[in-house]
mmCIF file of C-alpha atoms in Angstrom:
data_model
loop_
_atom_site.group_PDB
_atom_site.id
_atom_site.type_symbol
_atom_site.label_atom_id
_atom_site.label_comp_id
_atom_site.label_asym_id
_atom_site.label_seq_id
_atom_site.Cartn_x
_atom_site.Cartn_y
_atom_site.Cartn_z
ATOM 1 C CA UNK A 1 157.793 144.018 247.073
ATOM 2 C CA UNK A 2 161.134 143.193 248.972
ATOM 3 C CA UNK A 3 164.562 145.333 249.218
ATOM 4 C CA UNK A 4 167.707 144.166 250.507
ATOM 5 C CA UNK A 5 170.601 146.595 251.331
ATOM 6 C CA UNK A 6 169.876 149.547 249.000
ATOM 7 C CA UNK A 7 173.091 151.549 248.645
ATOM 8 C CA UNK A 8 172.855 155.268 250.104
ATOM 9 C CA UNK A 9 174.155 156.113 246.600
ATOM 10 C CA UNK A 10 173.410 153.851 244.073
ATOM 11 C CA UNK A 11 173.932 154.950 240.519
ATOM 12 C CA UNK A 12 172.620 152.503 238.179
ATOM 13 C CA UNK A 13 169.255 150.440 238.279
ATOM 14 C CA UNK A 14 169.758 146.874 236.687
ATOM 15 C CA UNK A 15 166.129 145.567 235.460
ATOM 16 C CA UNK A 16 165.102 142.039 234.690
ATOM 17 C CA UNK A 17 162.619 141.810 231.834
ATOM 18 C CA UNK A 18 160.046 139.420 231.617
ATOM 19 C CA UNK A 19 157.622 139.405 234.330
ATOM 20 C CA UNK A 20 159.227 142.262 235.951
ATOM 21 C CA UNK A 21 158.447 145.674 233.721
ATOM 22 C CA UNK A 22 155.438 143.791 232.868
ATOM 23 C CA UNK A 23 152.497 141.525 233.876
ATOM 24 C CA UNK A 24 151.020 139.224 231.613
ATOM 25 C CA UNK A 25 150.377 135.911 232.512
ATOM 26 C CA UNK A 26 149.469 134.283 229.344
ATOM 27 C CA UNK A 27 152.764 135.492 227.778
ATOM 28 C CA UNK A 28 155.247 134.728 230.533
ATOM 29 C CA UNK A 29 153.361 130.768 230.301
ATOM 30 C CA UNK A 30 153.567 130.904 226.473
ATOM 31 C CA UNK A 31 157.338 131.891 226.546
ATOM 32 C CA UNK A 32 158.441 128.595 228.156
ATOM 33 C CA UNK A 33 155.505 126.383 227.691
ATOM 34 C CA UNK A 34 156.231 127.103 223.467
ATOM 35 C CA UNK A 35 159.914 126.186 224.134
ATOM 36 C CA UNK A 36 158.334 122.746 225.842
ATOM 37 C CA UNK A 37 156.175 122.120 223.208
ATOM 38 C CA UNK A 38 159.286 122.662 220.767
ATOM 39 C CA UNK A 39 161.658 120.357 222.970
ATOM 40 C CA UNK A 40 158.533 117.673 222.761
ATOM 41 C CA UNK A 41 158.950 117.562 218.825
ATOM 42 C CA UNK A 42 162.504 117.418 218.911
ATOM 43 C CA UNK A 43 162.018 114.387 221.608
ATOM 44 C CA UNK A 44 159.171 112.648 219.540
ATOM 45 C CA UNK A 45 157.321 112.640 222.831
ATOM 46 C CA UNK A 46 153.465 114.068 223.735
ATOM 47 C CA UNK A 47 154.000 117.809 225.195
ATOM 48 C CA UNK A 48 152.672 116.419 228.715
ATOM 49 C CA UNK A 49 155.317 114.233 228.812
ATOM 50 C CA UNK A 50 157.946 117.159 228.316
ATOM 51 C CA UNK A 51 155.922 119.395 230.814
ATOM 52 C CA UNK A 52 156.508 116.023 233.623
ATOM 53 C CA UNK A 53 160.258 115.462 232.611
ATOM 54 C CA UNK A 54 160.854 119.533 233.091
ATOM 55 C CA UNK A 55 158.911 119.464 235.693
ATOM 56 C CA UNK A 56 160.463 116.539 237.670
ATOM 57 C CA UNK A 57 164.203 117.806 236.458
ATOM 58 C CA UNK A 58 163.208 120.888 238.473
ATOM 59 C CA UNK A 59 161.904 119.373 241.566
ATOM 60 C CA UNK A 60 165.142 117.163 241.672
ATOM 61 C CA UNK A 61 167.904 120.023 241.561
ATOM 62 C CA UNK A 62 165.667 121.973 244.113
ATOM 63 C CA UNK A 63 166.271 119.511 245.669
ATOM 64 C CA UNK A 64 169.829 119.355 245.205
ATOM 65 C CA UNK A 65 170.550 123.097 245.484
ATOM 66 C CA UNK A 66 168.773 124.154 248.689
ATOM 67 C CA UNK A 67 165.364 124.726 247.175
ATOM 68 C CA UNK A 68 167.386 127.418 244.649
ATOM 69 C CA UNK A 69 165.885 127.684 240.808
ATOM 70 C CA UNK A 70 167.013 126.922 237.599
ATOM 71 C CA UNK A 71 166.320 129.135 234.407
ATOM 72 C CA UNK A 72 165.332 127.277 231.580
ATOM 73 C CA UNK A 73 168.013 127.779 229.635
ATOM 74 C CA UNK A 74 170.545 126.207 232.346
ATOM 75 C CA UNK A 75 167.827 123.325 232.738
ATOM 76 C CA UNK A 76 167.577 122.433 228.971
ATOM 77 C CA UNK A 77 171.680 122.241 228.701
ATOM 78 C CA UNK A 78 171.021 119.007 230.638
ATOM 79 C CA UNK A 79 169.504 117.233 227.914
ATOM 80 C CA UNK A 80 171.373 118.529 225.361
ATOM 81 C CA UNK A 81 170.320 121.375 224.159
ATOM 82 C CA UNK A 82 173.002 124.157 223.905
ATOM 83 C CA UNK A 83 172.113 127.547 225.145
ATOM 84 C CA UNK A 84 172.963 128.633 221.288
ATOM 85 C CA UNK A 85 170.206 126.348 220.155
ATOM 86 C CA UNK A 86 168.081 128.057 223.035
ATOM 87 C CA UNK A 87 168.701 131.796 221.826
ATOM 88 C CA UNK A 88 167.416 130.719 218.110
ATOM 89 C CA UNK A 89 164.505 129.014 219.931
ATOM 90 C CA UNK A 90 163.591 132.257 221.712
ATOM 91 C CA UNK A 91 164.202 134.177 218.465
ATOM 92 C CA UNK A 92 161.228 131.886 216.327
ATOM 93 C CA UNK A 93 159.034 130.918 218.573
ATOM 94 C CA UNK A 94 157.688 133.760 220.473
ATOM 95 C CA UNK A 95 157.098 137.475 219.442
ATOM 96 C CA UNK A 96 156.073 140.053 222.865
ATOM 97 C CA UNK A 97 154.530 142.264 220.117
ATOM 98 C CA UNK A 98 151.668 139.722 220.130
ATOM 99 C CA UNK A 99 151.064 139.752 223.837
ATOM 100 C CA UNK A 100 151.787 143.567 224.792
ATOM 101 C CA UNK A 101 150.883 147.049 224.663
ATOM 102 C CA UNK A 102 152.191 150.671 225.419
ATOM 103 C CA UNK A 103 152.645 150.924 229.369
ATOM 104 C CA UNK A 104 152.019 154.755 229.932
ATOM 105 C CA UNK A 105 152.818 154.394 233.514
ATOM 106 C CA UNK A 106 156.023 152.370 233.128
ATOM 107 C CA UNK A 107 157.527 154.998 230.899
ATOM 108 C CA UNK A 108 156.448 157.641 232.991
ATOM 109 C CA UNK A 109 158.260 155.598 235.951
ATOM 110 C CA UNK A 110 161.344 154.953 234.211
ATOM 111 C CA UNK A 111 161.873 158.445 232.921
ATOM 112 C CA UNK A 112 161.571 159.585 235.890
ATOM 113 C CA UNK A 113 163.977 156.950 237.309
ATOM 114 C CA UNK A 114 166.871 157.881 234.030
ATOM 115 C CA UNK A 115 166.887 160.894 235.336
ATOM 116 C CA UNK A 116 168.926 160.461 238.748
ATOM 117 C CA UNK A 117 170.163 156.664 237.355
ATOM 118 C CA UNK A 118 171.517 154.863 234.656
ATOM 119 C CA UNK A 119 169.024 151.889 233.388
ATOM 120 C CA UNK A 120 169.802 148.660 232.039
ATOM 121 C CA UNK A 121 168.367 145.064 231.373
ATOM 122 C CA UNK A 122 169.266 141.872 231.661
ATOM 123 C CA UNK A 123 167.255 139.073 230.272
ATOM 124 C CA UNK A 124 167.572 135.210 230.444
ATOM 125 C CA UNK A 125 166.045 135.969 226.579
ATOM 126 C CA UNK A 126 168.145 137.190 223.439
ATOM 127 C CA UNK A 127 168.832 140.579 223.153
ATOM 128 C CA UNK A 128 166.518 141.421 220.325
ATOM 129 C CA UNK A 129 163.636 139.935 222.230
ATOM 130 C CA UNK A 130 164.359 142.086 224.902
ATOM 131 C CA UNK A 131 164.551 144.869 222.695
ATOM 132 C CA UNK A 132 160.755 144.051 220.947
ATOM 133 C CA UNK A 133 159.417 143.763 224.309
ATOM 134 C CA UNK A 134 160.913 147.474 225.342
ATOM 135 C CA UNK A 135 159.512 148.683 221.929
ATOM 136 C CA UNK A 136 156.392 146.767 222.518
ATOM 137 C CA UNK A 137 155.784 148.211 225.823
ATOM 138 C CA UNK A 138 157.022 151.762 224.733
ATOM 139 C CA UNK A 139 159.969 152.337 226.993
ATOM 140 C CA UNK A 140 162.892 151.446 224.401
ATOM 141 C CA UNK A 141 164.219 154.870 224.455
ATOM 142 C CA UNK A 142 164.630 155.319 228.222
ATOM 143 C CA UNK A 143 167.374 151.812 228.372
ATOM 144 C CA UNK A 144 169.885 152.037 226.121
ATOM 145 C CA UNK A 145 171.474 148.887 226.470
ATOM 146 C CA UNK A 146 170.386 145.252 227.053
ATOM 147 C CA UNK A 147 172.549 142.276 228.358
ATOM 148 C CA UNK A 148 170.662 139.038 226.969
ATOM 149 C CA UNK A 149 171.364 135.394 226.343
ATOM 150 C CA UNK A 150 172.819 136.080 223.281
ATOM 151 C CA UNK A 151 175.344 138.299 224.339
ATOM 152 C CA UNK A 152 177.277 136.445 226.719
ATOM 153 C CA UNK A 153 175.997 133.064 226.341
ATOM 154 C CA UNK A 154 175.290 132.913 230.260
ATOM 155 C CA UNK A 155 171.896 132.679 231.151
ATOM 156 C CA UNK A 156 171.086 133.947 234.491
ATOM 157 C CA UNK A 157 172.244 133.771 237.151
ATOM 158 C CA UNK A 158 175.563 134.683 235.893
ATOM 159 C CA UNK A 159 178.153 136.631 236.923
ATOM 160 C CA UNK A 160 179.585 138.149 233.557
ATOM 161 C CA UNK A 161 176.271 139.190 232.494
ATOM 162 C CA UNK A 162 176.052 141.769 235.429
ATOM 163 C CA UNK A 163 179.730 142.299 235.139
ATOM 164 C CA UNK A 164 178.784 143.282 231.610
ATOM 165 C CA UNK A 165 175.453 145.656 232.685
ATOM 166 C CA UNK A 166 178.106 147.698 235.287
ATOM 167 C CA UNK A 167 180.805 148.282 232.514
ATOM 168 C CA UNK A 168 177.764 149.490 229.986
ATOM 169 C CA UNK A 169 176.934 151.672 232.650
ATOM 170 C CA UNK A 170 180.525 152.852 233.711
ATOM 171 C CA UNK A 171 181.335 153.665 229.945
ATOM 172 C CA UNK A 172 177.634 155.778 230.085
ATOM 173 C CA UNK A 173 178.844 157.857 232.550
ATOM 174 C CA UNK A 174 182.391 157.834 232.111
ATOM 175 C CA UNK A 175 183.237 156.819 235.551
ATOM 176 C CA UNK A 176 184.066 153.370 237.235
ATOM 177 C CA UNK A 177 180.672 152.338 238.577
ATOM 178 C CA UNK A 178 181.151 149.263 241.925
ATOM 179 C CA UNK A 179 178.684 146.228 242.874
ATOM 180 C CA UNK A 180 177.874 148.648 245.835
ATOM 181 C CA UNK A 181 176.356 151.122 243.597
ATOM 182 C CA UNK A 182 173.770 149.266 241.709
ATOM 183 C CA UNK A 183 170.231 147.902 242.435
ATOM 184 C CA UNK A 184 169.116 144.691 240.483
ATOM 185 C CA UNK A 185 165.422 144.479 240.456
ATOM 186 C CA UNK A 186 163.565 141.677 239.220
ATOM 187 C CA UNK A 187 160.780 139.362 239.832
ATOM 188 C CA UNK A 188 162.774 135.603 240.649
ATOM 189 C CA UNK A 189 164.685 135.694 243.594
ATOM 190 C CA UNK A 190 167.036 132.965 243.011
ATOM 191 C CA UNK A 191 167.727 134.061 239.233
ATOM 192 C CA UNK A 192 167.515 137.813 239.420
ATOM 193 C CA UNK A 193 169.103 139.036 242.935
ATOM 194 C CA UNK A 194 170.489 136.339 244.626
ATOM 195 C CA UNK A 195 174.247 136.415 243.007
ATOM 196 C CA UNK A 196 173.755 140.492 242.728
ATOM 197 C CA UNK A 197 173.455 140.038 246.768
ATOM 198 C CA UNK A 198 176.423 138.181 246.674
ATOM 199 C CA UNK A 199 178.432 140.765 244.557
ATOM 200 C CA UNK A 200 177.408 143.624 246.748
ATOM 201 C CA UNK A 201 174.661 145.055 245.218
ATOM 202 C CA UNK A 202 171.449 145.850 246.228
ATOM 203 C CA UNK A 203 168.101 144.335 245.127
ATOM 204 C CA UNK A 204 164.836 144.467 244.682
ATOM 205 C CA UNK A 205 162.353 141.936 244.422
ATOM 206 C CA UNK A 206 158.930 142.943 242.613
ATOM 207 C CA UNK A 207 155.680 140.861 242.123
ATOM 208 C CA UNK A 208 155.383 142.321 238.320
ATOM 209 C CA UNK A 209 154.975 145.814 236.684
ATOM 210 C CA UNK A 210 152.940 147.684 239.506
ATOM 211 C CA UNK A 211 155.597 147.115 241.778
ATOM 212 C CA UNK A 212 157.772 148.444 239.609
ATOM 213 C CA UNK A 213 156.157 151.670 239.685
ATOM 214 C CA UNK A 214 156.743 152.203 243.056
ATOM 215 C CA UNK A 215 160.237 152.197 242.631
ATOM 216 C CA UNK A 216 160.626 155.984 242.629
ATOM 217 C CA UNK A 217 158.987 156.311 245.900
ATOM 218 C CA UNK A 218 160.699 153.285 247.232
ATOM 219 C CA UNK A 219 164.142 155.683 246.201
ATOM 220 C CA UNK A 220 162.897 158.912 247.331
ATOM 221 C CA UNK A 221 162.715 160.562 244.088
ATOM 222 C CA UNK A 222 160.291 163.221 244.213
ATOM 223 C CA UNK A 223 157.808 164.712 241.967
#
């Protein structure tokens, strides 16, 4: 785990998704590998030669962009595939309620956690699959509100979608919240906390779900 300028007063607690509030391997794979395997059929080429084209498209704007990542929604844009065409390919191809389970601890993090701050996600996936993967993990009722592809159209990283997360939050608590007062946490440096940086926020960067529940600790909440 990593932090980078936590506020001395930060009010709302911006979570990434996938990867983040849990850890499964074989899902977060399946998740783009089934969207590979989709673009290979679409393609009429072998899935290993969609794995080596994503793979090399990567490598290049690395490359390009100081060694920064691209999600895989931005990437596929570049051959033609619209990020509406991605949010219905997320929506068929993939269901979290296959790959996870009830995370006692988790819940017992965040609760604790929505009870000094307001909690919200923001996913690179459609908002519906975030929501299954909340239900699926048994922590739907402690984040009211998700920002995903499908409600901006951005993927990450991308301003309006955390523009979005802050005014969710400000209407919760019927004050103006700032950058300065939010944390985004999340697992991919260059997609989930670099821009927040930029905007002012803090961040934190976690190496999946037991990270995660150090949080409160990391925050000095007691109990």
């Amino acid at each position: 785990m990593q932090t980078f300028n936590i506020p001395l007063l930060p009010r709302v607690l911006i979570f990434d998704i996938d990867s983040t509030l849990y850890t499964n391997r074989e899902y977060a794979h399946e998740q783009i590998d089934c969207q590979i395997r989709h673009f290979s059929l679409l393609r009429g080429i072998t899935a290993a030669e969609a794995r080596n084209l994503i793979s090399d498209f990567r490598k290049n704007w690395a490359l390009m962009h100081e060694g920064k990542k691209i999600s895989l929604g931005n990437l596929l844009v570049n051959f033609g595939i619209s990020i509406e065409e991605s949010i219905e390919w997320r929506k068929k191809l993939f269901n979290p309620k296959d790959f996870l389970s009830k995370d006692e601890k988790l819940a017992a993090t965040l609760k604790k956690l929505s009870e000094k701050f307001y909690l919200v996600c923001v996913t690179n996936n459609p908002e519906i699959q975030g929501r299954n993967t909340l239900e699926a993990l048994g922590v739907s009722n402690l984040i009211p509100r998700i920002v995903g592809l499908d409600t901006t159209l951005k993927s990450k990283p991308a301003q309006e979608n955390f523009e979005l997360a802050i005014d969710y939050a400000s209407k919760a608590l019927q004050k103006q919240v700032s950058f300065s007062e939010c944390i985004s946490i999340g697992d991919r440096f260059d997609i989930d906390l670099a821009l927040p940086l930029e905007l002012g926020m803090g961040a934190i960067l976690v190496d999946g779900v037991t990270d995660v529940y150090k949080i409160p600790q990391i925050l000095n909440i007691a109990g």
